[in-house]
XYZ file of C-alpha atoms in Angstrom:
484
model
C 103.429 80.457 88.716
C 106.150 80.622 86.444
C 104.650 78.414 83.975
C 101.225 80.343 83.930
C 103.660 83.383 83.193
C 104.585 81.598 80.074
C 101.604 81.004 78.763
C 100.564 82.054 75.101
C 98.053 84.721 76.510
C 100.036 87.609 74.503
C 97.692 90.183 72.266
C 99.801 92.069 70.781
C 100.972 91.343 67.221
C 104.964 90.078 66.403
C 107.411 91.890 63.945
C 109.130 89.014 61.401
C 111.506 91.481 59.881
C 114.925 89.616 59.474
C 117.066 92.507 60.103
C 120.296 91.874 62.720
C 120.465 93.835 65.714
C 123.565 94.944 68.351
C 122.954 94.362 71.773
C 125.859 94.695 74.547
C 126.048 91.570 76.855
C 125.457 93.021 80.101
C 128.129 90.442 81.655
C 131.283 90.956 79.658
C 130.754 94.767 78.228
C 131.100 93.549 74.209
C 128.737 94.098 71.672
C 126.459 90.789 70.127
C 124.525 90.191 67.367
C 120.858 88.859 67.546
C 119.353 87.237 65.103
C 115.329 86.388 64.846
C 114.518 83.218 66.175
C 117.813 83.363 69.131
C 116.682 84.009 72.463
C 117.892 87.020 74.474
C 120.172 86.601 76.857
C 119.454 86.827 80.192
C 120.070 90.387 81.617
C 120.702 91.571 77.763
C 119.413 95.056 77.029
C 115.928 95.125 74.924
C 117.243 96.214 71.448
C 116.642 99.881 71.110
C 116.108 101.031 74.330
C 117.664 103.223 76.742
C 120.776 101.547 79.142
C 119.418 101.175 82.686
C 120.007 104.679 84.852
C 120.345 105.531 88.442
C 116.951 105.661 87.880
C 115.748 102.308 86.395
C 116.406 98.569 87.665
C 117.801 95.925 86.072
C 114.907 93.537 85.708
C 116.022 89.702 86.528
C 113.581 86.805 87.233
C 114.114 87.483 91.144
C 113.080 91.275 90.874
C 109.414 89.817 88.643
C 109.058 87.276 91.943
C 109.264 90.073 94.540
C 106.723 91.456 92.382
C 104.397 88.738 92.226
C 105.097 88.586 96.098
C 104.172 92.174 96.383
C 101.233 92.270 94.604
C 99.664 89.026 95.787
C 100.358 90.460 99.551
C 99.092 93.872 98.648
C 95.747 92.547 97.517
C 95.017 90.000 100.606
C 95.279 92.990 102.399
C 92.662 95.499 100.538
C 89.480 94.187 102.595
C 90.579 92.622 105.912
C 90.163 95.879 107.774
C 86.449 95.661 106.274
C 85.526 91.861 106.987
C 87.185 91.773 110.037
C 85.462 94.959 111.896
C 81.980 93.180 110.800
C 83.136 90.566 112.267
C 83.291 91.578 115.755
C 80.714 94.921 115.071
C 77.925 94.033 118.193
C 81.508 93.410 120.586
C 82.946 96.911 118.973
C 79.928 99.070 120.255
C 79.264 97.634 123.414
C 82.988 98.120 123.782
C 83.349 101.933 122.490
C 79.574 102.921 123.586
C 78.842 103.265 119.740
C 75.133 104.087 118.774
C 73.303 102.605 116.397
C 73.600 104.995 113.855
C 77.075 105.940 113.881
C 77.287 101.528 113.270
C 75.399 101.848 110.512
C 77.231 104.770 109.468
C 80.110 102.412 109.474
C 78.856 100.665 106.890
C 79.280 103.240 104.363
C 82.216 104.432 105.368
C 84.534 102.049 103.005
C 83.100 103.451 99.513
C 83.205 106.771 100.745
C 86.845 106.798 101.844
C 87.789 104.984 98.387
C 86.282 107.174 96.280
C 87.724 110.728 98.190
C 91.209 109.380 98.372
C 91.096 107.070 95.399
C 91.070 110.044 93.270
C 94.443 111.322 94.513
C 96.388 107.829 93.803
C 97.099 108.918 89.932
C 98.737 112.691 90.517
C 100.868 110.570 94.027
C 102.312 108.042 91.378
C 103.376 110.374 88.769
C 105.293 112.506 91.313
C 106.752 109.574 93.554
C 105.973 106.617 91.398
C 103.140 103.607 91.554
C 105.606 101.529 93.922
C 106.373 103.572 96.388
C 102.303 104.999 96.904
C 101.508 100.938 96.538
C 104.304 100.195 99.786
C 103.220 103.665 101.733
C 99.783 102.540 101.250
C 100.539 99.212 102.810
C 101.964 101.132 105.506
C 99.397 103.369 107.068
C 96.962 99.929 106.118
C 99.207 98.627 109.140
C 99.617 101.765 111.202
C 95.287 102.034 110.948
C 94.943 98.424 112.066
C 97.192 98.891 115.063
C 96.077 102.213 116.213
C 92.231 101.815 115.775
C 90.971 99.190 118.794
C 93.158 100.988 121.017
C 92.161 104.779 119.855
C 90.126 104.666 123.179
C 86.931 106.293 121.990
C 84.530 106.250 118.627
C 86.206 109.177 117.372
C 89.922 107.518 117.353
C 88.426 104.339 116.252
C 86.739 106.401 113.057
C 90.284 108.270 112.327
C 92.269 104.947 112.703
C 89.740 103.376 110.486
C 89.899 106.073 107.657
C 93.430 105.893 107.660
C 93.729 102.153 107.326
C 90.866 102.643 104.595
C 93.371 105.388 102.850
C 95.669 102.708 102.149
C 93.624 100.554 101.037
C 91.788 103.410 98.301
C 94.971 104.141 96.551
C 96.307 100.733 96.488
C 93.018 100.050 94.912
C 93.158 102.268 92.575
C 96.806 101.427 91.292
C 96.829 98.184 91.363
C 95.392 97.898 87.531
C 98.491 100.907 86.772
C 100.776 97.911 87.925
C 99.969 95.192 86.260
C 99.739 97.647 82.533
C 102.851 98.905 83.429
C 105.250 96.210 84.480
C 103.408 93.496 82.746
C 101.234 94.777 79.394
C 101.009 91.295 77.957
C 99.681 89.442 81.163
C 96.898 91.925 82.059
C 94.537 88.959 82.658
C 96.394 86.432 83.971
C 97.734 89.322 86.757
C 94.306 90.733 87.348
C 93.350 87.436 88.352
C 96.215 86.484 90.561
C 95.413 90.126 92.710
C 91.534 89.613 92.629
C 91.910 85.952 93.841
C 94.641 87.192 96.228
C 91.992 89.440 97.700
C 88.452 87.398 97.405
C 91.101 85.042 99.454
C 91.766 88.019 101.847
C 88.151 88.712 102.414
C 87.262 85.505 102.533
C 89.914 84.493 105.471
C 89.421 87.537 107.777
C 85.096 87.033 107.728
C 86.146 83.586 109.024
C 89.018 83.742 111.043
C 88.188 86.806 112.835
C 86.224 85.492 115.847
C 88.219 82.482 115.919
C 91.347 84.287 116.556
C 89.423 86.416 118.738
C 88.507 83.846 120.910
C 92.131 81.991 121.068
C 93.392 85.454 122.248
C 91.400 85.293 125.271
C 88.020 86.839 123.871
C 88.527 90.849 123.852
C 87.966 91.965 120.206
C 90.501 94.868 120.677
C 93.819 91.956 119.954
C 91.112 90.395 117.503
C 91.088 93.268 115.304
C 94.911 94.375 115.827
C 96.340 90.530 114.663
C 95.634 91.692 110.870
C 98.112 94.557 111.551
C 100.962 91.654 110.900
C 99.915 90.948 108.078
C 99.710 94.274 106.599
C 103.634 94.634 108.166
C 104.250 91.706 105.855
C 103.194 93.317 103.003
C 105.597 96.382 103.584
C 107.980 94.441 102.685
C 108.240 93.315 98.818
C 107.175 96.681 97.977
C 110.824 98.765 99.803
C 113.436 97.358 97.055
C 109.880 99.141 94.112
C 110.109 102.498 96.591
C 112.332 104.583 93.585
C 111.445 103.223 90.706
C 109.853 105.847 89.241
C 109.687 105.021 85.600
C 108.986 101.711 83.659
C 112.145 99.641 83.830
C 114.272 99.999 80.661
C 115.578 96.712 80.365
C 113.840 93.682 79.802
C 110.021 93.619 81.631
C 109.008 91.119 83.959
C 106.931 89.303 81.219
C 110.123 88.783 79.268
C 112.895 87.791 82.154
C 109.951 85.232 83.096
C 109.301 84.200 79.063
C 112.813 83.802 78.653
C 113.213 82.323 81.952
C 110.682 78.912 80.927
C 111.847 78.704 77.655
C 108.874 80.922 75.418
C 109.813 81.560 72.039
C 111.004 84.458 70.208
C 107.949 85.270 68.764
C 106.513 85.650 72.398
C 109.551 87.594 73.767
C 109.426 90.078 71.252
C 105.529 91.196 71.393
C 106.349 91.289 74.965
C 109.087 94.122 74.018
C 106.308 95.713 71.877
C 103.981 95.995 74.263
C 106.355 97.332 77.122
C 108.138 100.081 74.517
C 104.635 101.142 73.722
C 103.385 101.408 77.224
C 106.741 102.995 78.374
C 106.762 105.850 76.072
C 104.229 107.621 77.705
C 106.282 108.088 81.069
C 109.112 108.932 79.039
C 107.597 111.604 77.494
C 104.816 112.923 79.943
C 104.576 116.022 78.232
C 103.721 114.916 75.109
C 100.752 113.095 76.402
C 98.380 115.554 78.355
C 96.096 114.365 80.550
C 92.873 112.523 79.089
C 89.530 114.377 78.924
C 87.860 111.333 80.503
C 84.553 112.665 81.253
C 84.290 112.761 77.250
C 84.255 108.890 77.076
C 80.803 107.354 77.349
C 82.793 103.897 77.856
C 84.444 105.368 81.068
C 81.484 106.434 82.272
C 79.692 103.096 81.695
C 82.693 101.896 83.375
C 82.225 104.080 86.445
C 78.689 102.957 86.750
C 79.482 99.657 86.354
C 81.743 99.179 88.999
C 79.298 101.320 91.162
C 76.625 99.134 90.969
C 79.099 95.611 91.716
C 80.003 97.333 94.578
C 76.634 98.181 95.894
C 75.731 95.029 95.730
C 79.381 93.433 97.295
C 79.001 95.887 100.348
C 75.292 95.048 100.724
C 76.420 91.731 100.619
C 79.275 92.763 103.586
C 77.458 94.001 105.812
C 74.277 92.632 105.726
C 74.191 88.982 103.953
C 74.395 86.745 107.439
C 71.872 88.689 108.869
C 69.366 88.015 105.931
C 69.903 83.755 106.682
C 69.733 84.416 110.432
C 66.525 85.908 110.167
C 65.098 83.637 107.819
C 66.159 80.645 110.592
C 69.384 79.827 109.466
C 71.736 79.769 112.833
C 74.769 82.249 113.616
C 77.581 79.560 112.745
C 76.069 78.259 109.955
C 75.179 82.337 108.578
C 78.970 83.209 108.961
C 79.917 80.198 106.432
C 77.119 80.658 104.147
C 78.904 84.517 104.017
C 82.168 82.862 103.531
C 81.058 80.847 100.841
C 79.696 83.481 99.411
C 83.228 85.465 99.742
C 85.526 82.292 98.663
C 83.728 81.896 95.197
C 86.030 84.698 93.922
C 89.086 82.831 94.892
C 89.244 80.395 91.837
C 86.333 82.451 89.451
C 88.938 85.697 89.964
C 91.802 84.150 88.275
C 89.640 82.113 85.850
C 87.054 85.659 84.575
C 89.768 87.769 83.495
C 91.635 85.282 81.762
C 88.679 84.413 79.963
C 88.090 88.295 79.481
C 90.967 89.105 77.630
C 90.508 86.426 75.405
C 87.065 87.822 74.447
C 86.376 91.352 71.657
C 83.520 91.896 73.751
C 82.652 90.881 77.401
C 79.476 91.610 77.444
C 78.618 87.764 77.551
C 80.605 87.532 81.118
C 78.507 90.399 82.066
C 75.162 89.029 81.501
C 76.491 85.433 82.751
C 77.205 86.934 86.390
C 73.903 88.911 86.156
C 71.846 85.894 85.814
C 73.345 84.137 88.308
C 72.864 87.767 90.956
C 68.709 87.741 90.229
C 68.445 83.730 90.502
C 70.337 83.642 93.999
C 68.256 87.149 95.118
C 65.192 84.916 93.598
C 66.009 82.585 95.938
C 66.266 84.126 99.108
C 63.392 86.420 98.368
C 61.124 82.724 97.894
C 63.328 80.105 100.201
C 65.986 81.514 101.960
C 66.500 79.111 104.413
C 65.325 75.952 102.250
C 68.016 76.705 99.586
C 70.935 78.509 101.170
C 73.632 77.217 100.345
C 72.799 76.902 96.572
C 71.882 80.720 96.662
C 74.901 81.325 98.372
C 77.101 79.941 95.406
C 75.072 82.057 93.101
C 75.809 85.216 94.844
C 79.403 84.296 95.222
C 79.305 84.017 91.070
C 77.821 87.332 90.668
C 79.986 88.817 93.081
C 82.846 88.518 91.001
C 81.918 91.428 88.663
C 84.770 92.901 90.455
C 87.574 91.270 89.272
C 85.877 91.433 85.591
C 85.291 95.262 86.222
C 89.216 95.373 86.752
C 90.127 93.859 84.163
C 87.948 95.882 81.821
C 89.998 98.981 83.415
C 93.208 97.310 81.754
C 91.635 96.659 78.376
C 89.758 99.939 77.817
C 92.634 102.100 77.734
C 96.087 101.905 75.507
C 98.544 103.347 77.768
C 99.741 103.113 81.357
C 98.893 106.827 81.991
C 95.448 106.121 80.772
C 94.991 103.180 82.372
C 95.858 105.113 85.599
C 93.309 107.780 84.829
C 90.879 105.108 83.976
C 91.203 103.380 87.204
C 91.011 106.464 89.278
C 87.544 107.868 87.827
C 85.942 104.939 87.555
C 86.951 103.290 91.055
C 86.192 107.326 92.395
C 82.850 107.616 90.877
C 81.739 104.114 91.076
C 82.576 104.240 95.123
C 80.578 107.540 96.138
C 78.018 105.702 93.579
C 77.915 102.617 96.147
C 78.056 105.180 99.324
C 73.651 104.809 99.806
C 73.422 101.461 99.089
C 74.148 99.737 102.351
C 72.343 102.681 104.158
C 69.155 102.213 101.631
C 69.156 98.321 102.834
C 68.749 99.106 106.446
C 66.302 101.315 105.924
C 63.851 99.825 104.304
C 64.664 96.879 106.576
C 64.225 98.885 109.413
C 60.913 100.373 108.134
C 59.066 97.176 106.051
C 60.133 95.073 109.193
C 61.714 92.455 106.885
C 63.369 91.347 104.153
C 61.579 91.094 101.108
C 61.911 94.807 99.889
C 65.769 95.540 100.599
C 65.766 91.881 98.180
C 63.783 93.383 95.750
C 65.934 97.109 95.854
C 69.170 94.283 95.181
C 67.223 92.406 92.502
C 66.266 95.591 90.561
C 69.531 97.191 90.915
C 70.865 94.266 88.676
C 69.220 95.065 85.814
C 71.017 98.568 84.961
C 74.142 96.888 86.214
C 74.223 94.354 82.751
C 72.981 97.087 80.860
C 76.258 99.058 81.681
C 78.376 96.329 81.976
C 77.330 95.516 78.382
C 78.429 99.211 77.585
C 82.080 99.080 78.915
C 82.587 95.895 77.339
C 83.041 96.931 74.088
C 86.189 96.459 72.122
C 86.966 100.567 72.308
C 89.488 102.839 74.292
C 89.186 106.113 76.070
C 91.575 107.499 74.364
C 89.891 107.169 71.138
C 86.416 108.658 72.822
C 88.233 111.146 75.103
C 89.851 112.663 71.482
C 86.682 113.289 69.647
């Protein structure tokens, strides 16, 4: 991990000035020259910035670890309490006397809870700071997962569930905020560590679920609980992050790590760059008002964007297994074709955004993963059973538009702030955007009596999702469209 943190994926140009600069060595109290071309010393203060304060950390290579830790745990634990409710769904209302509609309802509930209480994550980090929302979010992700199989009734279960799903919006939402903020010059290689972290998370609970369930002696109510530990694990990295509440003013994690393999000067310093410039912004928060974001066409197309890629991921959720078991396909093999489809984003989310941020424009990626979507919706509309497991791996391809649509948030906008305001409106609007979708589906299933229009309402809705995509990729900020 430490290696990939080395690697020459820095954007951001180098200064070659030969002037000497003072630094104080943090271990004996005296002042030392630096010269281009010497390394930093580890723990040395970042030439020209403030000395650390009660209310800043000293960065070392352990603190950027326990960050990695944190944010890999963090983003296992965005869609277990999803995966592993449809999972055990039929046990659920049989158990809590559910009806059929208030399941179905279920469904929809996700996108709807991310996009009421993703909006609040931006104006919760500026007053307590990204780290502590990120490790309170964690928290009621665990408390929601305990209480809700034990709630004793639908209503409970629904209040348990929204809480869980709480967590899970604003850690959603901040996630992108972050990676700009503690590492600006790794925004791809870090957007793909989280997204595989959670296609991983997805992946694990749609599989493991009713195993586990069964090992615990068959009642789904311990079955659904067990993913409550692993949302207590998570707590964890994210306590010693709880009061930092501005971007650390020593050296960032991409530098203690750069200087930690060995990088080179040249490397070290546009990491500087890059932090100074996405620091100043929470230095100075009154000097930067908030964006007029609604101004920006690319934030919009943005918002759309991710609407539409998660349409098509919860359609995918919730009714994907049921679309092979219908067409013949048994209930074992239906659940792995699902986790197939879920596991593609494990490598292609650390491989896309890499590949992203090398790219002016991704509007190539975009129409790549579009293909792939109406080929594997081809196929199950023609052979759904004959070809499964090949349409399977298509869908998994096209599914990772998420982790692309992340990393897009990252690279549209200069600043941490407006990466923060980015995420939030475009996550917000792209999730009540998503809220019919899965409802639509089971409609028209319920109504047609099969499956060949809800596959043609998937197919179709792929077409305005390249066209947008194709929009937000363009090499352009908000900033500069929110200021015309």
């Amino acid at each position: 991990m430490m290696d990939l943190m080395a690697s020459d994926e820095t954007r951001t140009e180098t200064r070659t000035d030969t002037r000497t600069e003072t630094r104080t060595d943090t271990r004996t109290g005296s002042p030392e020259s630096a010269t281009p071309g010497e390394p930093a010393a580890p723990g040395a203060r970042v030439p020209g910035s403030a000395p650390a304060t009660p209310g800043t950390r000293a960065w070392t290579t352990w603190t950027t670890r326990l960050l990695l830790l944190g944010i890999v745990l963090a983003a296992f634990n965005l869609r277990p309490a999803i995966t592993s409710l449809g999972a055990l769904l039929e046990e659920v209302r049989d158990g809590l006397g559910m009806s059929g509609s208030v399941a179905g309802l279920l469904t929809s509930v996700p996108p709807l809870c991310f996009a009421v209480f993703g909006v609040t994550a931006p104006r919760l980090a500026r007053r307590f700071g990204p780290g502590a929302v990120v490790c309170a979010g964690m928290v009621a992700i665990t408390a929601g997962l305990l209480i809700r199989p034990y709630a004793g009734g639908t209503a409970g279960f629904l209040a348990a569930t929204a809480l869980a799903l709480m967590g899970i919006a604003v850690s959603n939402v901040l996630m992108p905020v972050i990676v700009k903020r503690y590492f600006p010059d790794r925004v791809g290689s870090m957007t793909g560590l989280y997204s595989m972290a959670l296609a991983f998370g997805t992946s694990i609970a749609a599989a493991a679920t009713v195993p586990v369930t069964n090992a615990l002696g068959g009642h789904w109510q311990p079955g659904l609980a067990v993913w409550a530990a692993v949302g207590a694990a998570a707590v964890l990295p994210w306590i010693p992050f709880v009061r930092d509440r501005k971007a650390p003013s020593t050296p960032s994690p991409a530098r203690d790590v750069a200087d930690g393999d060995g990088a080179d000067e040249a490397t070290a310093e546009s990491a500087r760059a890059a932090t100074a410039r996405t620091d100043r912004p929470a230095e100075r928060p009154a000097e930067q008002p908030p964006l007029r974001i609604t101004r920006s066409r690319t934030a919009w197309a943005l918002a759309v964007f991710f609407g539409l890629q998660a349409t098509a991921a919860y359609i995918t959720m919730g009714w994907m297994a049921q679309i092979f078991r219908d067409a013949g396909v048994s209930a074992g093999t239906a659940g792995l074709l699902l986790a197939v489809i879920m596991v593609m984003g494990v490598p292609l989310a650390f491989v896309i955004p890499r590949v992203a941020t090398r790219l002016p424009h991704q509007g190539p990626i975009v129409l790549v993963l579009g293909v792939c979507g109406l080929a594997g919706y081809a196929g199950l509309y023609f052979a759904p059973a004959g070809g499964a497991w090949a349409w399977a791996l298509l869908l998994g391809v096209s599914n990772c538009a998420f982790p692309l649509a992340l990393t897009m948030v990252g690279m549209r906008a200069r600043t941490g702030a407006g990466v923060a305001q980015l995420s939030a409106f475009a996550q917000s609007t792209g999730y009540l955007i998503s809220i019919p979708g899965p409802l639509l589906v089971g409609v028209l299933y319920q109504h047609s009596g099969g499956w060949g229009l809800p596959i043609a309402l998937m197919s179709a809705l792929m077409v305005p999702q390249i066209v947008v995509g194709f929009l937000a990729g363009r090499d352009r900020t908000v900033e500069e469209e929110a200021a015309r």
